[in-house]
Coordinates of C-alpha atoms in Angstrom, one line a residue:
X8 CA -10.2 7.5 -55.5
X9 CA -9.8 11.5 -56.2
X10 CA -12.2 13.3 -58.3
X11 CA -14.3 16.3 -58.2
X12 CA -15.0 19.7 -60.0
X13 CA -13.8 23.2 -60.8
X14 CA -16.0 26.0 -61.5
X15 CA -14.5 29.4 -62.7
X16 CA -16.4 32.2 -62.1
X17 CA -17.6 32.1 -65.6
X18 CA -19.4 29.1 -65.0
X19 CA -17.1 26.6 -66.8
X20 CA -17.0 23.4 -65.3
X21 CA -13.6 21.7 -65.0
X22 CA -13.1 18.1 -63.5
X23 CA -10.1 17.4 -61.0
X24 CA -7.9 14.5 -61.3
X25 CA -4.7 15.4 -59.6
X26 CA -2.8 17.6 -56.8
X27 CA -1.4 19.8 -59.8
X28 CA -5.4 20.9 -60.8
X29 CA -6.4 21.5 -57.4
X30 CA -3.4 23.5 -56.1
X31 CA -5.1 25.7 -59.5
X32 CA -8.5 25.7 -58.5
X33 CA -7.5 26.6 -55.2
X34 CA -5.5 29.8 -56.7
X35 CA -8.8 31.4 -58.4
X36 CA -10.6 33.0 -55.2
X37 CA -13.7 33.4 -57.5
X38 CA -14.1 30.2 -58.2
X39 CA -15.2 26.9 -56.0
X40 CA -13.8 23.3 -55.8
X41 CA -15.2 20.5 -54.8
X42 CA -12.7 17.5 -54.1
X43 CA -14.4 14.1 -52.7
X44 CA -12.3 11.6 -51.2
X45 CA -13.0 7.8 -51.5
X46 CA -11.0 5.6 -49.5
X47 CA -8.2 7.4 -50.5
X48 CA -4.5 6.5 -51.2
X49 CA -1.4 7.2 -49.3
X50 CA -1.4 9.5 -52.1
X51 CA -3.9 11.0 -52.6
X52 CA -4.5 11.2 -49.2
X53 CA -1.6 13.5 -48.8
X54 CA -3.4 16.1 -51.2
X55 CA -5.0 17.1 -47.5
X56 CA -1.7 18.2 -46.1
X57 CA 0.3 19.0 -48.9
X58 CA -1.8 21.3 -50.6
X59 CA -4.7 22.2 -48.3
X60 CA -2.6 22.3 -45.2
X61 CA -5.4 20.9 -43.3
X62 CA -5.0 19.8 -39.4
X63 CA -3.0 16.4 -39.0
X64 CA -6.3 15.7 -36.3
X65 CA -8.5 16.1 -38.8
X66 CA -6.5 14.5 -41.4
X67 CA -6.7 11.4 -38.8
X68 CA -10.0 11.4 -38.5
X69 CA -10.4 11.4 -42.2
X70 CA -8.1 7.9 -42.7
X71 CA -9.2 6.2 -39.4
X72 CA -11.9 3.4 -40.0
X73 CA -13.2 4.3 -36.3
X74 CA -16.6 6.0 -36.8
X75 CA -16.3 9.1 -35.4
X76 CA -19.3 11.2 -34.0
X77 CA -20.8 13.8 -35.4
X78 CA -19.1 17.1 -34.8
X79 CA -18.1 20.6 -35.9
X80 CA -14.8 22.4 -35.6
X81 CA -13.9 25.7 -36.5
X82 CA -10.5 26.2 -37.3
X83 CA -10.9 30.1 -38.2
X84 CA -9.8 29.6 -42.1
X85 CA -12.0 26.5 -42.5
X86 CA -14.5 24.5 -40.8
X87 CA -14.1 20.6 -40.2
X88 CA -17.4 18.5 -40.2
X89 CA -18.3 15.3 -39.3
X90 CA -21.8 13.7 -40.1
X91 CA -23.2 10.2 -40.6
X92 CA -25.0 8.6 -43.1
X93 CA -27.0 5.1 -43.0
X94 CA -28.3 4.2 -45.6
X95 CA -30.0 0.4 -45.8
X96 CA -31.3 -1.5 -43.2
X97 CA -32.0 -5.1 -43.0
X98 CA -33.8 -7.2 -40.2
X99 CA -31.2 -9.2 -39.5
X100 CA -28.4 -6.9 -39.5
X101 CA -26.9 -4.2 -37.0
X102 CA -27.2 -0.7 -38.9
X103 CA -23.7 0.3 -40.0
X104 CA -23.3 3.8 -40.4
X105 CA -20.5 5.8 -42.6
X106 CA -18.5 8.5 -41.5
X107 CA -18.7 11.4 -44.1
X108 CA -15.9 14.1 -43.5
X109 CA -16.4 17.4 -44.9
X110 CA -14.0 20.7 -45.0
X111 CA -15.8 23.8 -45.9
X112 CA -13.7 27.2 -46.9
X113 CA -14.3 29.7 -48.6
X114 CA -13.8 28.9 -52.4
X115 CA -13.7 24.9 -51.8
X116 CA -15.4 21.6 -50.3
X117 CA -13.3 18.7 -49.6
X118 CA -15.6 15.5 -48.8
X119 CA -13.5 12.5 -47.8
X120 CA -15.6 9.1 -47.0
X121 CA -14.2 5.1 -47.0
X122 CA -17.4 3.6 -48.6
X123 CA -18.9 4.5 -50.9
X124 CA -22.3 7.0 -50.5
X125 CA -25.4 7.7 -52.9
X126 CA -25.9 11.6 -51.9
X127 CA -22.1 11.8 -52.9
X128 CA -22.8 9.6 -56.1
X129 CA -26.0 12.1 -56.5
X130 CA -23.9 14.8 -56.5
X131 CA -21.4 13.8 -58.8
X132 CA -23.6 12.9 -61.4
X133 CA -25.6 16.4 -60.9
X134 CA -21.9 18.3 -61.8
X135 CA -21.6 16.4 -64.8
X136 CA -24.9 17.2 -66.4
X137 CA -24.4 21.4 -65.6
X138 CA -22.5 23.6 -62.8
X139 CA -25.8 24.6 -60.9
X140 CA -24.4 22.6 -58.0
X141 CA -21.7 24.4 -57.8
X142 CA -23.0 27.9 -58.7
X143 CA -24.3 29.2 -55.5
X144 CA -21.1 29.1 -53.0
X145 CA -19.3 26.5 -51.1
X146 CA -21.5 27.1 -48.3
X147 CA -24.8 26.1 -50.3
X148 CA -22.4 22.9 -51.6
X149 CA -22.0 21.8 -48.3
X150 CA -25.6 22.0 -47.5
X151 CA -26.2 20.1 -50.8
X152 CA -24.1 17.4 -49.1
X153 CA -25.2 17.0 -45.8
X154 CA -29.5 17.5 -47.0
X155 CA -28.6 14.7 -49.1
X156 CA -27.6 11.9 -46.2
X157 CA -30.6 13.5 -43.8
X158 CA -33.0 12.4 -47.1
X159 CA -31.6 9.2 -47.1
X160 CA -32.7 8.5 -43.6
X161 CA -36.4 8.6 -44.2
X162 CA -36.2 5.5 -46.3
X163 CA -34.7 3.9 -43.6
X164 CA -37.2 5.1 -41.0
X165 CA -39.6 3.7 -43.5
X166 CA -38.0 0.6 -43.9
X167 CA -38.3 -0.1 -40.0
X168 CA -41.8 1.1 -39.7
X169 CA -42.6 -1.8 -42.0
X170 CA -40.5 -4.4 -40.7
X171 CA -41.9 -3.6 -36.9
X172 CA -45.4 -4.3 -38.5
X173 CA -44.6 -7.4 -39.6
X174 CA -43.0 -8.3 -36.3
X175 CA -46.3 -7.6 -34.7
X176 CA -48.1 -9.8 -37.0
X177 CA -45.5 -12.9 -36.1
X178 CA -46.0 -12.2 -32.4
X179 CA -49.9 -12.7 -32.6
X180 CA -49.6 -15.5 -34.6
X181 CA -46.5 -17.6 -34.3
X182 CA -44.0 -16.1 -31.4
X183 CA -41.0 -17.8 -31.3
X184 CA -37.3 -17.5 -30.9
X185 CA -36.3 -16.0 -34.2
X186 CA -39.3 -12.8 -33.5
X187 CA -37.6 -12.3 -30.1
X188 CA -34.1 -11.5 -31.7
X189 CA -35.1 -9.7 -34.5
X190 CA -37.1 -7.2 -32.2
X191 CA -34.3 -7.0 -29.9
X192 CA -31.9 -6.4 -32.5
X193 CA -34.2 -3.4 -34.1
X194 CA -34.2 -1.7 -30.5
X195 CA -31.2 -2.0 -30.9
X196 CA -31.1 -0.2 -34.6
X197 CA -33.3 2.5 -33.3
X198 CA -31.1 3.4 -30.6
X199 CA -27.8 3.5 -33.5
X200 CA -29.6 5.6 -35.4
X201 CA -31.0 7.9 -32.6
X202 CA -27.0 8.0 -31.9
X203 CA -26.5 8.9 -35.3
X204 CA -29.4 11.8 -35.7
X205 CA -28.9 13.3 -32.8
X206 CA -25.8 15.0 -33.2
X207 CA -26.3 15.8 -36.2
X208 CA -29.0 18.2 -34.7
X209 CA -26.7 20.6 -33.3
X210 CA -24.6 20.4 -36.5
X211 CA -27.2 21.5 -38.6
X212 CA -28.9 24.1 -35.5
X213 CA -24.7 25.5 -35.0
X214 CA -24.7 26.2 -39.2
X215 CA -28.5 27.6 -39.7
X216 CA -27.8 30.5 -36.8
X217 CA -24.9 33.0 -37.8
X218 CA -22.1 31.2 -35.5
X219 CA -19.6 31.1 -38.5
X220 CA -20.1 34.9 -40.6
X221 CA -16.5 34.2 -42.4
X222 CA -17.7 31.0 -44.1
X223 CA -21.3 30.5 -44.3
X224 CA -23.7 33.3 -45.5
X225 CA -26.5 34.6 -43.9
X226 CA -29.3 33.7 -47.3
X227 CA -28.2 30.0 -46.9
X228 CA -29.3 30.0 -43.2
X229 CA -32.8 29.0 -44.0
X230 CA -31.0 26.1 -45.8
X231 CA -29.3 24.7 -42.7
X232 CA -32.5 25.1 -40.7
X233 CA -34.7 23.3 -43.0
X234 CA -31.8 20.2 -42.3
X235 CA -32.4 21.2 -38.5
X236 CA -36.4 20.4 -39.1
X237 CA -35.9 17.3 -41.2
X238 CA -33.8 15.9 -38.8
X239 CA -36.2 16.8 -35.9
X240 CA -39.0 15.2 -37.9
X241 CA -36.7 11.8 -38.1
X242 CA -36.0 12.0 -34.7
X243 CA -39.7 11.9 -33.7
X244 CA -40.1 8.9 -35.7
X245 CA -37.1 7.1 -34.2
X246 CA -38.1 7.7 -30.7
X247 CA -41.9 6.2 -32.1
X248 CA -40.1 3.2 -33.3
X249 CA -38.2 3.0 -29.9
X250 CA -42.2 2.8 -28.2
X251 CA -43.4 0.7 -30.8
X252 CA -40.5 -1.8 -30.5
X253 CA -41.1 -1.6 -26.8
X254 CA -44.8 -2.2 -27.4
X255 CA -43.7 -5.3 -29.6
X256 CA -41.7 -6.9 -26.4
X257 CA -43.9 -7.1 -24.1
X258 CA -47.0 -8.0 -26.3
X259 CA -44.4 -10.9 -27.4
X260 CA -43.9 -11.6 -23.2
X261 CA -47.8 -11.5 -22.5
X262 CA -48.5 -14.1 -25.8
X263 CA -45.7 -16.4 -24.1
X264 CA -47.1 -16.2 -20.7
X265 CA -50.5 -17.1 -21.9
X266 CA -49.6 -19.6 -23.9
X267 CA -47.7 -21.2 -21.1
X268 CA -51.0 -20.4 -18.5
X269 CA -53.0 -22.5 -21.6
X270 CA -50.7 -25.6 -21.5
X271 CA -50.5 -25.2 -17.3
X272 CA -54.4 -25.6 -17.5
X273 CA -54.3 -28.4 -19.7
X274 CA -51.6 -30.3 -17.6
X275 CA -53.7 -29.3 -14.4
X276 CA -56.9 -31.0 -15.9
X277 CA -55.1 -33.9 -16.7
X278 CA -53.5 -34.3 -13.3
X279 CA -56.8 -33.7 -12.0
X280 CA -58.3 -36.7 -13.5
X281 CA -55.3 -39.3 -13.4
X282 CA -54.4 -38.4 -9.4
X283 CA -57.3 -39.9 -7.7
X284 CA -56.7 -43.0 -10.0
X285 CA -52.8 -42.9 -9.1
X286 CA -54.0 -42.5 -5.5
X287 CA -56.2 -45.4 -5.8
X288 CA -53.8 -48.0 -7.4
X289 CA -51.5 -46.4 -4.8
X290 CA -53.4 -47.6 -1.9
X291 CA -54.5 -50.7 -3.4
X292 CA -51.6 -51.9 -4.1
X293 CA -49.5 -51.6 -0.9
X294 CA -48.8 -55.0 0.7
X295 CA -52.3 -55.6 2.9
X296 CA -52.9 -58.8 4.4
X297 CA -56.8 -59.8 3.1
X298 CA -57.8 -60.5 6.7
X299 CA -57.1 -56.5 7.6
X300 CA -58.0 -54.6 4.3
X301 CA -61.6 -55.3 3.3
X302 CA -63.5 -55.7 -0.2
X303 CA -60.4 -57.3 -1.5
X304 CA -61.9 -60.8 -2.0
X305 CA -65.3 -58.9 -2.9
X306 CA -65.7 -60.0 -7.3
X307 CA -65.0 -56.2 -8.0
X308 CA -62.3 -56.1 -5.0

């Protein structure tokens, strides 16, 4: 699916619907164009080539279902970026990110994505009430963007947070099976989304300190670090998950082992009392002649 918006330096606001409007947009040096890609045609798709001219690799990258890692290239008359976005999580469910790819020039953002995102639905809805979206550069569009996935992060953190809590609550009271997996399998989330954050990082650290002049300004700087600190802040709370999850484990181990020590000592007292009677019947009834064993024609023998 192609859509997007055109705004003149006048402030109109025109939508895009085909290659013919953006090859226009792309004419007026004043103005910016934003073009957002969802899992795009064979068509459409070609709109990246055709018209923008835009690297085959990165055209690749764009149409592969492979999720790629977050990265930045600079390819002198535009910049190629590659961040992540998550945004649900679910207990018992890996966390499946989706790969956002973004082109940044200097009158235009191309955003190209398989699935379907809610910063990029956010956005779209924004440019449809008034043009302040797209009134500040293309620079401050892609930070729009990319702020709006690092937001949608936190609920996820969140989301976690909670469900750990409740883990902890079923290992003091009922460990079992079903609690071991589902911490397992949120280490396991914590370290995907660490995977995902991370990188990220630099993207956001590479954009807030002057390393590309040509494309992004030096007022939107503070913008890109702000995204540096947020995802900073989220990182912190992902590696407190990671050693809460940890925590979880091995409180889960220690409530199994004493549960097992608590049945041992039950066995043990039970043993205790039935082996001198076993011993006894043992004894007793061996094949004894009554001559040799004595007490055994005794009343109580």
């Amino acid at each position: 699916m192609l859509s997007g918006y055109y705004r003149q330096a006048t402030g109109a606001m025109t939508p895009i619907a085909d290659a013919e409007a953006v090859r226009q947009a792309l004419a007026d040096a004043q103005g910016l164009l934003w073009l957002d890609l969802q899992a795009p045609s064979e068509e459409e798709a070609r709109i990246l080539s055709d018209v923008f001219h835009f690297h085959h690799l990165t055209i690749e990258d764009c149409l592969s279902p492979r999720i790629d890692p977050a990265k930045i290239d600079d390819y002198g008359q535009y910049l190629f970026v590659v961040v992540q976005a998550i945004e649900e999580f679910r207990l018992d469910q890996e966390l499946e990110p989706v790969e956002l790819d973004l082109y940044l020039g200097s009158n235009f953002v191309v955003s190209s994505h398989l699935a379907p995102l809610a910063a990029v639905d956010r956005l779209r809805e924004r440019c449809q009430q008034d043009d302040r979206p797209l009134s500040r550069g293309a620079d401050f569009l892609l930070h729009t963007l990319i702020d709006g996935l690092v937001d949608d992060l936190l609920p996820v953190v969140d989301d976690m947070d909670d469900a750990l809590d409740r883990l902890e609550e079923a290992v003091l009271s009922k460990p079992d099976s079903r609690t071991l997996q589902a911490i397992l399998l949120l280490k396991r989330n914590t370290l995907r989304l660490r995977r995902a954050t991370a990188p990220q990082r630099e993207i956001a650290n590479r954009l807030s300190r002057g390393e590309f002049p040509a494309l992004v300004r030096e007022e939107s700087h503070v913008y890109f670090r702000d995204v540096y600190d947020h995802l900073m802040s989220t990182e912190y709370l992902v590696e407190a998950l990671r050693d809460l999850a940890d925590g979880a484990l091995n409180t889960y181990l220690s409530v199994v082992s004493n549960r097992m020590n608590e049945i041992m000592k039950v066995l043990t007292a039970a043993a205790a009392i039935f082996l001198p009677l076993t011993l006894v019947s043992g004894i007793y009834g061996m094949n004894f002649s009554r001559n040799t064993w004595p007490d055994l024609d005794a009343p109580w023998g």
